[in-house]
Short mmCIF file of C-alpha atoms in Angstrom, two decimals:
data_model
loop_
_atom_site.label_atom_id
_atom_site.label_comp_id
_atom_site.label_asym_id
_atom_site.label_seq_id
_atom_site.Cartn_x
_atom_site.Cartn_y
_atom_site.Cartn_z
CA UNK A 1 2.31 30.33 -8.25
CA UNK A 2 3.94 31.88 -5.22
CA UNK A 3 0.70 33.31 -3.90
CA UNK A 4 -1.14 30.04 -4.60
CA UNK A 5 1.41 28.01 -2.71
CA UNK A 6 1.21 30.44 0.20
CA UNK A 7 -2.57 30.13 0.54
CA UNK A 8 -2.57 26.34 0.20
CA UNK A 9 0.58 25.67 2.19
CA UNK A 10 0.54 22.64 4.50
CA UNK A 11 1.73 23.77 7.93
CA UNK A 12 3.71 21.45 10.15
CA UNK A 13 1.97 19.64 13.00
CA UNK A 14 4.01 21.67 15.47
CA UNK A 15 2.84 24.99 14.01
CA UNK A 16 -0.79 23.85 14.08
CA UNK A 17 -0.44 22.64 17.70
CA UNK A 18 1.11 25.98 18.71
CA UNK A 19 -1.66 28.06 17.08
CA UNK A 20 -4.32 25.83 18.64
CA UNK A 21 -2.83 26.31 22.11
CA UNK A 22 -2.62 30.03 21.40
CA UNK A 23 -6.32 30.06 20.55
CA UNK A 24 -7.12 28.11 23.75
CA UNK A 25 -5.30 30.76 25.77
CA UNK A 26 -7.31 33.44 23.96
CA UNK A 27 -10.56 31.60 24.79
CA UNK A 28 -9.57 31.31 28.46
CA UNK A 29 -8.75 35.02 28.51
CA UNK A 30 -12.14 35.90 26.98
CA UNK A 31 -13.86 33.57 29.44
CA UNK A 32 -12.04 35.21 32.31
CA UNK A 33 -12.94 38.70 31.02
CA UNK A 34 -16.58 37.64 30.71
CA UNK A 35 -16.56 36.20 34.22
CA UNK A 36 -15.45 39.48 35.80
CA UNK A 37 -17.70 41.68 33.65
CA UNK A 38 -21.03 39.80 33.68
CA UNK A 39 -22.99 40.65 36.80
CA UNK A 40 -24.20 38.36 39.61
CA UNK A 41 -21.59 35.61 39.09
CA UNK A 42 -23.56 34.04 36.26
CA UNK A 43 -20.31 33.15 34.54
CA UNK A 44 -17.75 31.51 36.85
CA UNK A 45 -14.08 32.32 36.33
CA UNK A 46 -11.83 29.64 34.82
CA UNK A 47 -10.09 29.31 38.19
CA UNK A 48 -13.40 28.88 40.08
CA UNK A 49 -14.40 26.22 37.54
CA UNK A 50 -11.09 24.44 38.08
CA UNK A 51 -11.64 24.43 41.85
CA UNK A 52 -15.18 23.18 41.39
CA UNK A 53 -13.83 20.32 39.24
CA UNK A 54 -11.43 19.41 42.03
CA UNK A 55 -14.27 19.45 44.58
CA UNK A 56 -16.57 17.32 42.43
CA UNK A 57 -13.74 14.91 41.76
CA UNK A 58 -12.76 14.47 45.42
CA UNK A 59 -16.41 13.93 46.36
CA UNK A 60 -16.56 11.25 43.67
CA UNK A 61 -19.65 12.81 42.10
CA UNK A 62 -17.92 13.56 38.83
CA UNK A 63 -16.65 10.01 38.38
CA UNK A 64 -20.04 8.53 39.28
CA UNK A 65 -21.87 10.87 36.92
CA UNK A 66 -19.39 10.19 34.16
CA UNK A 67 -19.63 6.44 34.67
CA UNK A 68 -23.45 6.50 34.67
CA UNK A 69 -23.62 8.63 31.54
CA UNK A 70 -20.94 6.77 29.61
CA UNK A 71 -22.61 3.45 30.47
CA UNK A 72 -25.97 4.66 29.14
CA UNK A 73 -24.37 6.33 26.13
CA UNK A 74 -22.15 3.48 24.97
CA UNK A 75 -24.83 0.83 25.60
CA UNK A 76 -27.42 2.74 23.59
CA UNK A 77 -24.94 3.62 20.86
CA UNK A 78 -23.59 0.05 20.71
CA UNK A 79 -27.08 -1.46 20.39
CA UNK A 80 -27.89 1.13 17.72
CA UNK A 81 -24.83 0.03 15.71
CA UNK A 82 -25.69 -3.65 16.11
CA UNK A 83 -29.20 -3.03 14.81
CA UNK A 84 -28.58 -0.36 12.19
CA UNK A 85 -25.62 -1.78 10.24
CA UNK A 86 -27.01 -5.29 9.60
CA UNK A 87 -30.49 -3.89 8.90
CA UNK A 88 -29.09 -1.21 6.56
CA UNK A 89 -26.98 -3.80 4.71
CA UNK A 90 -29.98 -6.13 4.39
CA UNK A 91 -32.17 -3.28 3.11
CA UNK A 92 -29.53 -2.40 0.54
CA UNK A 93 -28.90 -6.01 -0.47
CA UNK A 94 -32.53 -7.03 -0.94
CA UNK A 95 -34.16 -4.38 -3.04
CA UNK A 96 -37.79 -5.18 -2.27
CA UNK A 97 -37.07 -5.36 1.47
CA UNK A 98 -35.29 -2.00 1.31
CA UNK A 99 -37.91 -0.25 -0.81
CA UNK A 100 -40.65 -1.56 1.51
CA UNK A 101 -39.04 -0.39 4.73
CA UNK A 102 -37.36 2.83 3.60
CA UNK A 103 -40.49 4.98 3.68
CA UNK A 104 -41.14 3.96 7.32
CA UNK A 105 -37.51 4.51 8.24
CA UNK A 106 -37.58 8.01 6.74
CA UNK A 107 -40.88 8.76 8.49
CA UNK A 108 -39.53 7.62 11.85
CA UNK A 109 -36.30 9.55 11.37
CA UNK A 110 -38.27 12.72 10.55
CA UNK A 111 -40.27 12.39 13.79
CA UNK A 112 -38.64 14.11 16.79
CA UNK A 113 -37.76 11.07 18.80
CA UNK A 114 -38.12 12.89 22.15
CA UNK A 115 -41.85 12.64 21.40
CA UNK A 116 -41.58 8.96 22.29
CA UNK A 117 -40.13 9.57 25.75
CA UNK A 118 -43.46 9.49 27.63
CA UNK A 119 -44.33 6.21 25.89
CA UNK A 120 -40.90 4.78 26.66
CA UNK A 121 -41.28 5.71 30.33
CA UNK A 122 -44.68 3.99 30.46
CA UNK A 123 -43.21 0.87 28.85
CA UNK A 124 -39.73 0.68 30.37
CA UNK A 125 -39.93 2.82 33.50
CA UNK A 126 -37.41 5.40 34.58
CA UNK A 127 -34.34 3.22 34.95
CA UNK A 128 -31.35 2.49 32.78
CA UNK A 129 -33.37 0.43 30.25
CA UNK A 130 -35.44 3.48 29.32
CA UNK A 131 -32.35 5.68 29.07
CA UNK A 132 -30.46 3.20 26.88
CA UNK A 133 -33.53 2.88 24.67
CA UNK A 134 -33.80 6.65 24.23
CA UNK A 135 -30.12 6.86 23.23
CA UNK A 136 -30.49 3.92 20.87
CA UNK A 137 -33.56 5.43 19.24
CA UNK A 138 -31.67 8.64 18.53
CA UNK A 139 -28.47 7.03 17.24
CA UNK A 140 -29.98 4.23 15.18
CA UNK A 141 -31.58 6.32 12.40
CA UNK A 142 -28.56 8.13 10.92
CA UNK A 143 -26.51 4.91 10.99
CA UNK A 144 -29.31 2.94 9.34
CA UNK A 145 -30.07 5.52 6.66
CA UNK A 146 -26.41 6.05 5.76
CA UNK A 147 -25.60 2.34 5.67
CA UNK A 148 -28.59 1.76 3.41
CA UNK A 149 -27.58 4.65 1.14
CA UNK A 150 -23.97 3.40 1.06
CA UNK A 151 -24.97 -0.09 -0.04
CA UNK A 152 -27.42 1.23 -2.63
CA UNK A 153 -24.97 3.64 -4.25
CA UNK A 154 -22.49 0.83 -5.04
CA UNK A 155 -20.66 1.60 -8.30
CA UNK A 156 -22.43 -0.33 -11.12
CA UNK A 157 -19.28 -0.12 -13.28
CA UNK A 158 -17.17 -1.86 -10.62
CA UNK A 159 -19.90 -4.46 -10.16
CA UNK A 160 -19.91 -5.16 -13.90
CA UNK A 161 -16.11 -5.41 -13.83
CA UNK A 162 -16.34 -7.96 -10.99
CA UNK A 163 -18.96 -9.94 -12.94
CA UNK A 164 -16.68 -9.94 -15.99
CA UNK A 165 -13.90 -11.67 -14.03
CA UNK A 166 -16.39 -14.29 -12.88
CA UNK A 167 -17.09 -13.07 -9.32
CA UNK A 168 -20.31 -14.41 -7.80
CA UNK A 169 -22.91 -12.41 -5.89
CA UNK A 170 -21.35 -13.03 -2.50
CA UNK A 171 -17.87 -11.97 -3.60
CA UNK A 172 -19.21 -8.89 -5.36
CA UNK A 173 -21.08 -7.99 -2.19
CA UNK A 174 -18.19 -8.52 0.20
CA UNK A 175 -15.43 -7.11 -2.00
CA UNK A 176 -17.11 -4.29 -3.92
CA UNK A 177 -20.40 -3.28 -2.31
CA UNK A 178 -19.52 -3.39 1.40
CA UNK A 179 -16.10 -1.67 1.15
CA UNK A 180 -17.70 0.98 -1.06
CA UNK A 181 -20.34 1.62 1.62
CA UNK A 182 -17.85 2.15 4.47
CA UNK A 183 -17.42 5.93 4.04
CA UNK A 184 -21.21 6.30 4.29
CA UNK A 185 -21.38 4.07 7.36
CA UNK A 186 -18.73 6.18 9.08
CA UNK A 187 -20.69 9.37 8.38
CA UNK A 188 -23.72 7.65 9.92
CA UNK A 189 -21.68 6.55 12.94
CA UNK A 190 -20.51 10.11 13.48
CA UNK A 191 -23.99 11.60 13.25
CA UNK A 192 -25.28 8.80 15.48
CA UNK A 193 -22.57 9.48 18.06
CA UNK A 194 -23.56 13.14 18.30
CA UNK A 195 -27.31 12.48 18.49
CA UNK A 196 -26.67 9.64 20.97
CA UNK A 197 -24.84 12.00 23.30
CA UNK A 198 -27.62 14.59 23.09
CA UNK A 199 -30.17 11.89 23.84
CA UNK A 200 -28.09 10.69 26.81
CA UNK A 201 -28.49 14.10 28.44
CA UNK A 202 -32.15 14.31 27.42
CA UNK A 203 -32.79 10.85 28.88
CA UNK A 204 -31.09 11.75 32.14
CA UNK A 205 -33.16 14.92 32.42
CA UNK A 206 -36.53 13.33 31.54
CA UNK A 207 -36.33 9.99 33.32
CA UNK A 208 -34.84 9.31 36.76
CA UNK A 209 -32.32 12.14 37.15
CA UNK A 210 -28.82 10.65 37.05
CA UNK A 211 -25.44 10.89 35.42
CA UNK A 212 -23.98 14.07 33.97
CA UNK A 213 -27.41 15.16 32.71
CA UNK A 214 -28.71 14.87 36.26
CA UNK A 215 -25.82 16.90 37.67
CA UNK A 216 -26.42 19.49 34.95
CA UNK A 217 -30.02 19.87 36.12
CA UNK A 218 -29.08 20.04 39.82
CA UNK A 219 -26.33 22.66 39.43
CA UNK A 220 -28.17 24.63 36.78
CA UNK A 221 -31.32 24.89 38.87
CA UNK A 222 -29.40 25.92 41.99
CA UNK A 223 -27.20 28.48 40.18
CA UNK A 224 -23.97 26.71 41.11
CA UNK A 225 -22.45 27.85 37.87
CA UNK A 226 -18.87 26.71 38.46
CA UNK A 227 -20.00 23.10 38.96
CA UNK A 228 -22.41 23.48 36.06
CA UNK A 229 -19.54 24.54 33.79
CA UNK A 230 -17.50 21.49 34.84
CA UNK A 231 -20.30 19.19 33.71
CA UNK A 232 -20.70 21.00 30.37
CA UNK A 233 -16.95 20.69 29.71
CA UNK A 234 -17.12 17.00 30.66
CA UNK A 235 -19.89 16.36 28.10
CA UNK A 236 -17.89 18.23 25.47
CA UNK A 237 -14.90 16.01 26.26
CA UNK A 238 -16.94 12.82 25.77
CA UNK A 239 -18.17 14.10 22.42
CA UNK A 240 -14.65 14.98 21.31
CA UNK A 241 -13.20 11.61 22.37
CA UNK A 242 -15.87 9.62 20.51
CA UNK A 243 -15.82 11.62 17.28
CA UNK A 244 -12.01 11.76 17.24
CA UNK A 245 -11.87 7.96 17.66
CA UNK A 246 -14.20 7.62 14.69
CA UNK A 247 -12.02 9.98 12.69
CA UNK A 248 -8.96 7.85 13.43
CA UNK A 249 -10.83 4.70 12.32
CA UNK A 250 -11.95 6.53 9.17
CA UNK A 251 -8.39 7.57 8.32
CA UNK A 252 -7.20 4.00 8.87
CA UNK A 253 -9.84 2.59 6.53
CA UNK A 254 -9.38 5.36 3.98
CA UNK A 255 -5.63 5.10 3.48
CA UNK A 256 -6.20 4.52 -0.25
CA UNK A 257 -7.75 7.98 -0.58
CA UNK A 258 -4.59 10.03 -1.21
CA UNK B 1 -10.89 -15.57 -40.91
CA UNK B 2 -14.37 -15.77 -42.34
CA UNK B 3 -15.87 -12.30 -42.18
CA UNK B 4 -19.59 -12.52 -42.73
CA UNK B 5 -21.77 -9.77 -44.02
CA UNK B 6 -24.85 -9.05 -41.94
CA UNK B 7 -27.43 -11.75 -42.47
CA UNK B 8 -25.10 -14.41 -43.83
CA UNK B 9 -26.07 -17.74 -42.27
CA UNK B 10 -23.47 -19.61 -40.26
CA UNK B 11 -23.17 -23.38 -40.61
CA UNK B 12 -20.52 -24.21 -38.05
CA UNK B 13 -22.01 -22.62 -34.92
CA UNK B 14 -21.20 -24.99 -32.23
CA UNK B 15 -21.66 -28.55 -31.23
CA UNK B 16 -19.34 -29.92 -28.56
CA UNK B 17 -17.24 -32.19 -30.81
CA UNK B 18 -16.48 -29.42 -33.27
CA UNK B 19 -15.53 -27.08 -30.41
CA UNK B 20 -11.81 -27.47 -31.01
CA UNK B 21 -12.13 -26.30 -34.58
CA UNK B 22 -14.98 -23.86 -33.96
CA UNK B 23 -14.09 -20.22 -34.44
CA UNK B 24 -13.29 -18.42 -31.24
CA UNK B 25 -16.30 -16.14 -31.32
CA UNK B 26 -19.47 -16.41 -33.38
CA UNK B 27 -22.45 -14.04 -33.48
CA UNK B 28 -25.41 -15.52 -35.33
CA UNK B 29 -28.29 -13.15 -36.15
CA UNK B 30 -27.98 -11.39 -32.81
CA UNK B 31 -30.55 -8.75 -31.85
CA UNK B 32 -30.54 -6.64 -28.72
CA UNK B 33 -32.70 -3.68 -27.70
CA UNK B 34 -32.65 -1.63 -24.52
CA UNK B 35 -35.69 -0.13 -22.87
CA UNK B 36 -35.66 3.64 -22.53
CA UNK B 37 -37.19 5.62 -19.70
CA UNK B 38 -39.96 6.93 -22.00
CA UNK B 39 -41.12 3.36 -22.61
CA UNK B 40 -39.76 3.04 -26.14
CA UNK B 41 -36.80 0.82 -26.86
CA UNK B 42 -33.52 1.58 -28.58
CA UNK B 43 -32.04 -0.98 -30.91
CA UNK B 44 -28.44 -1.67 -29.92
CA UNK B 45 -27.75 -4.62 -32.23
CA UNK B 46 -29.78 -5.53 -35.31
CA UNK B 47 -29.26 -8.92 -36.93
CA UNK B 48 -25.53 -9.02 -36.26
CA UNK B 49 -23.65 -12.01 -37.63
CA UNK B 50 -19.89 -12.22 -37.31
CA UNK B 51 -17.36 -14.99 -36.94
CA UNK B 52 -13.90 -14.42 -35.53
CA UNK B 53 -11.13 -17.01 -35.76
CA UNK B 54 -8.60 -17.83 -33.05
CA UNK B 55 -5.67 -15.48 -32.56
CA UNK B 56 -7.21 -12.74 -34.66
CA UNK B 57 -7.19 -9.09 -33.75
CA UNK B 58 -10.50 -7.53 -34.77
CA UNK B 59 -11.28 -3.84 -34.40
CA UNK B 60 -14.86 -2.61 -34.31
CA UNK B 61 -15.31 0.95 -35.44
CA UNK B 62 -18.29 3.26 -35.89
CA UNK B 63 -20.02 6.40 -34.65
CA UNK B 64 -20.97 6.79 -30.99
CA UNK B 65 -23.93 4.73 -29.84
CA UNK B 66 -23.75 2.26 -32.71
CA UNK B 67 -23.84 -0.80 -30.46
CA UNK B 68 -20.12 -1.50 -30.24
CA UNK B 69 -20.05 -1.80 -26.45
CA UNK B 70 -23.18 -3.97 -26.48
CA UNK B 71 -21.33 -6.33 -28.83
CA UNK B 72 -18.54 -6.73 -26.24
CA UNK B 73 -20.89 -7.19 -23.30
CA UNK B 74 -22.77 -9.90 -25.16
CA UNK B 75 -19.49 -11.57 -26.20
CA UNK B 76 -18.49 -11.73 -22.52
CA UNK B 77 -21.86 -13.11 -21.41
CA UNK B 78 -22.53 -10.06 -19.23
CA UNK B 79 -25.83 -9.58 -21.03
CA UNK B 80 -27.83 -11.99 -23.18
CA UNK B 81 -29.09 -11.19 -26.68
CA UNK B 82 -32.84 -10.80 -27.23
CA UNK B 83 -32.65 -13.23 -30.11
CA UNK B 84 -29.97 -15.03 -32.09
CA UNK B 85 -27.05 -16.92 -30.59
CA UNK B 86 -23.53 -16.12 -29.46
CA UNK B 87 -20.93 -18.77 -28.91
CA UNK B 88 -17.36 -18.80 -27.70
CA UNK B 89 -15.56 -21.98 -28.74
CA UNK B 90 -18.95 -23.46 -29.51
CA UNK B 91 -20.49 -22.66 -26.13
CA UNK B 92 -22.53 -19.78 -24.80
CA UNK B 93 -20.21 -17.17 -23.27
CA UNK B 94 -19.78 -17.14 -19.49
CA UNK B 95 -18.01 -14.24 -17.75
CA UNK B 96 -14.78 -15.35 -16.12
CA UNK B 97 -11.00 -15.35 -16.38
CA UNK B 98 -11.11 -17.13 -19.78
CA UNK B 99 -12.20 -13.83 -21.25
CA UNK B 100 -10.37 -10.64 -20.34
CA UNK B 101 -12.33 -7.39 -20.43
CA UNK B 102 -10.60 -4.00 -20.55
CA UNK B 103 -13.01 -1.14 -19.93
CA UNK B 104 -12.73 2.43 -21.10
CA UNK B 105 -12.95 3.84 -17.58
CA UNK B 106 -10.28 1.48 -16.15
CA UNK B 107 -12.69 0.26 -13.41
CA UNK B 108 -10.01 -0.36 -10.83
CA UNK B 109 -11.06 -1.04 -7.24
CA UNK B 110 -9.95 2.19 -5.49
CA UNK B 111 -9.42 0.63 -2.06
CA UNK B 112 -7.33 -2.28 -3.36
CA UNK B 113 -3.65 -1.96 -4.23
CA UNK B 114 -2.42 -2.37 -7.80
CA UNK B 115 -1.45 -5.96 -6.94
CA UNK B 116 -4.79 -6.53 -5.22
CA UNK B 117 -6.65 -5.35 -8.31
CA UNK B 118 -4.84 -7.86 -10.51
CA UNK B 119 -5.29 -10.65 -7.95
CA UNK B 120 -9.02 -9.94 -7.79
CA UNK B 121 -9.40 -11.22 -11.35
CA UNK B 122 -7.66 -14.49 -10.45
CA UNK B 123 -9.82 -15.54 -7.53
CA UNK B 124 -12.13 -17.72 -9.60
CA UNK B 125 -9.10 -19.70 -10.84
CA UNK B 126 -7.92 -22.72 -8.90
CA UNK B 127 -4.71 -21.13 -7.60
CA UNK B 128 -3.17 -21.00 -4.14
CA UNK B 129 -2.67 -17.58 -2.59
CA UNK B 130 1.05 -17.60 -3.41
CA UNK B 131 0.48 -18.81 -6.98
CA UNK B 132 -2.07 -16.06 -7.39
CA UNK B 133 0.40 -13.46 -6.13
CA UNK B 134 3.16 -14.76 -8.41
CA UNK B 135 0.86 -14.70 -11.40
CA UNK B 136 -0.29 -11.16 -10.64
CA UNK B 137 3.32 -10.03 -10.19
CA UNK B 138 4.30 -11.61 -13.50
CA UNK B 139 1.68 -9.61 -15.35
CA UNK B 140 2.48 -6.40 -13.48
CA UNK B 141 6.04 -6.89 -14.66
CA UNK B 142 4.79 -7.41 -18.21
CA UNK B 143 3.11 -4.00 -18.17
CA UNK B 144 6.06 -2.44 -16.33
CA UNK B 145 4.34 -1.69 -13.03
CA UNK B 146 6.25 -3.88 -10.57
CA UNK B 147 7.42 -0.77 -8.75
CA UNK B 148 3.81 0.31 -8.16
CA UNK B 149 2.44 -3.01 -6.88
CA UNK B 150 1.65 -1.64 -3.42
CA UNK B 151 0.29 1.71 -4.64
CA UNK B 152 -3.39 2.53 -4.81
CA UNK B 153 -5.06 3.39 -8.15
CA UNK B 154 -5.60 6.98 -6.99
CA UNK B 155 -1.84 7.47 -6.99
CA UNK B 156 -1.42 6.47 -10.65
CA UNK B 157 -1.65 8.38 -13.92
CA UNK B 158 -4.28 7.46 -16.52
CA UNK B 159 -1.80 5.48 -18.62
CA UNK B 160 -0.65 3.50 -15.60
CA UNK B 161 -4.22 2.79 -14.54
CA UNK B 162 -5.00 1.40 -17.98
CA UNK B 163 -1.88 -0.78 -17.77
CA UNK B 164 -3.14 -2.17 -14.44
CA UNK B 165 -6.48 -2.88 -16.12
CA UNK B 166 -4.63 -4.57 -18.99
CA UNK B 167 -2.59 -6.68 -16.55
CA UNK B 168 -5.81 -7.65 -14.77
CA UNK B 169 -7.43 -8.72 -18.04
CA UNK B 170 -4.33 -10.66 -19.15
CA UNK B 171 -3.50 -12.33 -15.83
CA UNK B 172 -6.23 -14.95 -16.24
CA UNK B 173 -4.39 -15.92 -19.47
CA UNK B 174 -7.59 -15.58 -21.47
CA UNK B 175 -8.36 -17.06 -24.87
CA UNK B 176 -10.13 -13.87 -25.75
CA UNK B 177 -9.58 -10.23 -24.91
CA UNK B 178 -12.43 -7.74 -25.16
CA UNK B 179 -11.37 -4.10 -25.17
CA UNK B 180 -13.86 -1.24 -25.02
CA UNK B 181 -12.19 1.97 -26.23
CA UNK B 182 -9.40 1.21 -23.77
CA UNK B 183 -7.20 4.13 -24.78
CA UNK B 184 -9.90 6.73 -25.45
CA UNK B 185 -9.33 8.65 -22.22
CA UNK B 186 -5.53 8.78 -22.61
CA UNK B 187 -3.57 11.66 -24.11
CA UNK B 188 -2.27 11.20 -27.67
CA UNK B 189 1.31 10.42 -26.60
CA UNK B 190 0.35 7.81 -23.98
CA UNK B 191 -2.16 6.37 -26.39
CA UNK B 192 0.45 5.68 -29.07
CA UNK B 193 2.80 4.09 -26.56
CA UNK B 194 -0.02 1.92 -25.20
CA UNK B 195 -0.86 0.76 -28.74
CA UNK B 196 2.73 -0.36 -29.27
CA UNK B 197 2.78 -2.02 -25.85
CA UNK B 198 -0.51 -3.80 -26.58
CA UNK B 199 0.87 -5.21 -29.86
CA UNK B 200 4.01 -6.43 -28.05
CA UNK B 201 1.94 -8.19 -25.42
CA UNK B 202 -0.55 -9.58 -27.94
CA UNK B 203 2.31 -11.11 -29.93
CA UNK B 204 3.37 -13.25 -26.96
CA UNK B 205 0.24 -15.40 -26.64
CA UNK B 206 -2.02 -14.03 -29.34
CA UNK B 207 -5.41 -14.16 -27.65
CA UNK B 208 -8.33 -13.38 -29.92
CA UNK B 209 -8.99 -9.67 -29.54
CA UNK B 210 -12.21 -7.75 -30.11
CA UNK B 211 -11.19 -4.10 -29.86
CA UNK B 212 -13.75 -1.29 -29.95
CA UNK B 213 -12.45 2.11 -30.97
CA UNK B 214 -13.45 5.46 -32.44
CA UNK B 215 -10.11 5.92 -34.10
CA UNK B 216 -9.60 4.81 -37.69
CA UNK B 217 -5.81 5.01 -37.29
CA UNK B 218 -5.89 2.88 -34.16
CA UNK B 219 -8.07 0.25 -35.84
CA UNK B 220 -5.81 0.05 -38.90
CA UNK B 221 -2.61 -0.04 -36.85
CA UNK B 222 -3.75 -2.82 -34.53
CA UNK B 223 -6.21 -5.05 -36.30
CA UNK B 224 -6.21 -7.91 -38.81
CA UNK B 225 -9.81 -7.10 -39.57
CA UNK B 226 -11.86 -3.93 -39.17
CA UNK B 227 -15.61 -4.17 -38.64
CA UNK B 228 -17.58 -1.01 -39.46
CA UNK B 229 -20.82 -0.63 -37.51
CA UNK B 230 -23.61 1.90 -37.48
CA UNK B 231 -26.93 1.95 -35.61
CA UNK B 232 -26.56 -1.64 -34.48
CA UNK B 233 -25.69 -3.10 -37.87
CA UNK B 234 -22.48 -4.37 -39.37
CA UNK B 235 -21.94 -2.42 -42.58
CA UNK B 236 -18.55 -3.65 -43.69
CA UNK B 237 -15.91 -6.18 -42.72
CA UNK B 238 -12.50 -5.26 -44.10
CA UNK B 239 -9.28 -7.25 -43.91
CA UNK B 240 -6.24 -5.08 -43.27
CA UNK B 241 -3.50 -6.14 -45.67
CA UNK B 242 -0.62 -4.44 -43.81
CA UNK B 243 2.29 -6.66 -42.79
CA UNK B 244 3.27 -7.00 -39.13
CA UNK B 245 5.08 -5.74 -37.15
CA UNK B 246 3.45 -2.42 -37.95
CA UNK B 247 4.67 0.99 -37.01
CA UNK B 248 2.38 3.95 -37.11
CA UNK B 249 4.72 6.36 -38.90
CA UNK B 250 5.69 3.74 -41.52
CA UNK B 251 2.08 2.64 -41.96
CA UNK B 252 0.94 6.20 -42.54
CA UNK B 253 2.90 6.45 -45.76
CA UNK B 254 1.75 3.00 -46.96
CA UNK B 255 -0.59 3.25 -49.97
CA UNK B 256 -2.94 0.52 -48.70
CA UNK B 257 -3.15 2.25 -45.35
CA UNK B 258 -3.99 5.60 -46.95
CA UNK B 259 -6.64 4.06 -49.19
CA UNK B 260 -8.30 2.18 -46.34
CA UNK B 261 -8.06 5.14 -44.03
CA UNK B 262 -9.72 7.47 -46.54
CA UNK B 263 -12.41 4.91 -47.24
CA UNK B 264 -13.26 4.40 -43.57
CA UNK B 265 -13.09 8.12 -42.84
CA UNK B 266 -15.53 8.92 -45.62
CA UNK B 267 -17.91 6.17 -44.56
CA UNK B 268 -17.94 7.30 -40.94
CA UNK B 269 -18.31 10.97 -41.84
CA UNK B 270 -21.25 10.19 -44.11
CA UNK B 271 -22.81 8.07 -41.37
CA UNK B 272 -22.51 10.89 -38.88
CA UNK B 273 -23.84 13.52 -41.29
CA UNK B 274 -26.88 11.43 -42.25
CA UNK B 275 -27.74 10.22 -38.74
CA UNK B 276 -30.69 12.28 -37.42
CA UNK B 277 -29.49 11.59 -33.86
CA UNK B 278 -26.06 13.07 -34.53
CA UNK B 279 -25.04 16.59 -33.59
CA UNK B 280 -23.73 17.07 -37.14
CA UNK B 281 -26.90 15.89 -38.91
CA UNK B 282 -27.48 17.78 -42.16
CA UNK B 283 -24.36 19.93 -41.89
CA UNK B 284 -22.54 20.77 -45.12
CA UNK B 285 -19.15 19.42 -44.11
CA UNK B 286 -18.18 17.64 -47.30
CA UNK B 287 -14.79 18.86 -48.38
#
């Protein structure tokens, strides 16, 4: 019992925060060690990166890049959500509709969507429309597939219970099927958020160079590694903020799960 | 109570003007088969005829897969028979709050609170939100769960979950209560307490109860009438002569109880031993 409780012990938030900060310090130390040991300044020191961030910020390039990227990212992701959730729900609700479309959805999701970039450029040009479309195309599939799966896996025993108390189709759908699908939808949203961010960078590299992806290309190609590191950290921060927000929403909706 | 042997014709199955005097629940030559994945079909009910009067507590007993659950689902109107007729108060059954259904697996909505689960069953009734809440609270109090109204099902023990399910089934103040092995997943102690609690609650309004169980003791303790089923057929309908209120330990030493119990036990054991689909088919287990 004693050993079991030691291995499964819940540590306090303060302890976890302290160990996380400790690990961050360790990472910075390793980074710094790497920066002085790897030849030809390929890895910038943490301090050089900090100074580069200050420079980029005072020039306004960082803010502009961030704004451009976030605009493309959130627009594409938002449109993906608006398309994928209603379509996934409709596919799950109407069996024939779902079974007809699913094979095409799976086929499209198995195709590397970057393959469509040349076509998208021909159709939509190199501007923001093309970029938003590329992000949307990446994010839409996991949300759609998970929403569809979530609606389809609705618990038949709960549905029969609802029928036995006289609930109609609409009430069964809104009170049993949709709430039951939410955990799946959230998984889809999380996968979509990650793929959307990747596609944001891809779009900015392949179409008109702009945003953080554009800065990444510029600094990477000119070996300005300190600036390059700033952009990488910035992209990581966006990813963390979005997935953490989704985790908070998930915890809110899943309060019953304890 | 007019227990009918399988195949007995029923004269009084329902016209509207006899509805008031019609028995609560009537099965008339009901057949039901389910398709199997290999294309064949399995007979769940074969020519079942049964009539249950108002305020009666009827237990249905028999080996696994003998069609007991199908009987309940047809009685609730969740599924329709292939042939024959079923009537509740002279009309075809319609699922709704007039009939309470208690399932073996509780079937509580995990993301709704205990109170929310009970209220869910009341939404088809013409009640205001506050009336609905009061009603749900009344029945939570009846099963002793007032303190847990804002908890989620995941936080409750098995016995408490089944009490929520019982409150949900009772809250619509149904004429008829259908119970599908409701206590089968509970431990022996909780099960006995739930049986006593169920009898207390049943005594208040006396809805007609159709109670499916595997347990001979449970059937004899609870029911006015025990229906023995096997492979979709009703084999025997037995009135239980024990006086109420019944107590399990007192009943166990009652001569009628012992006779009935032995009789049912032997019947069920023979059914299991002679059923080719049973795991005990052909075993020499006669004492």
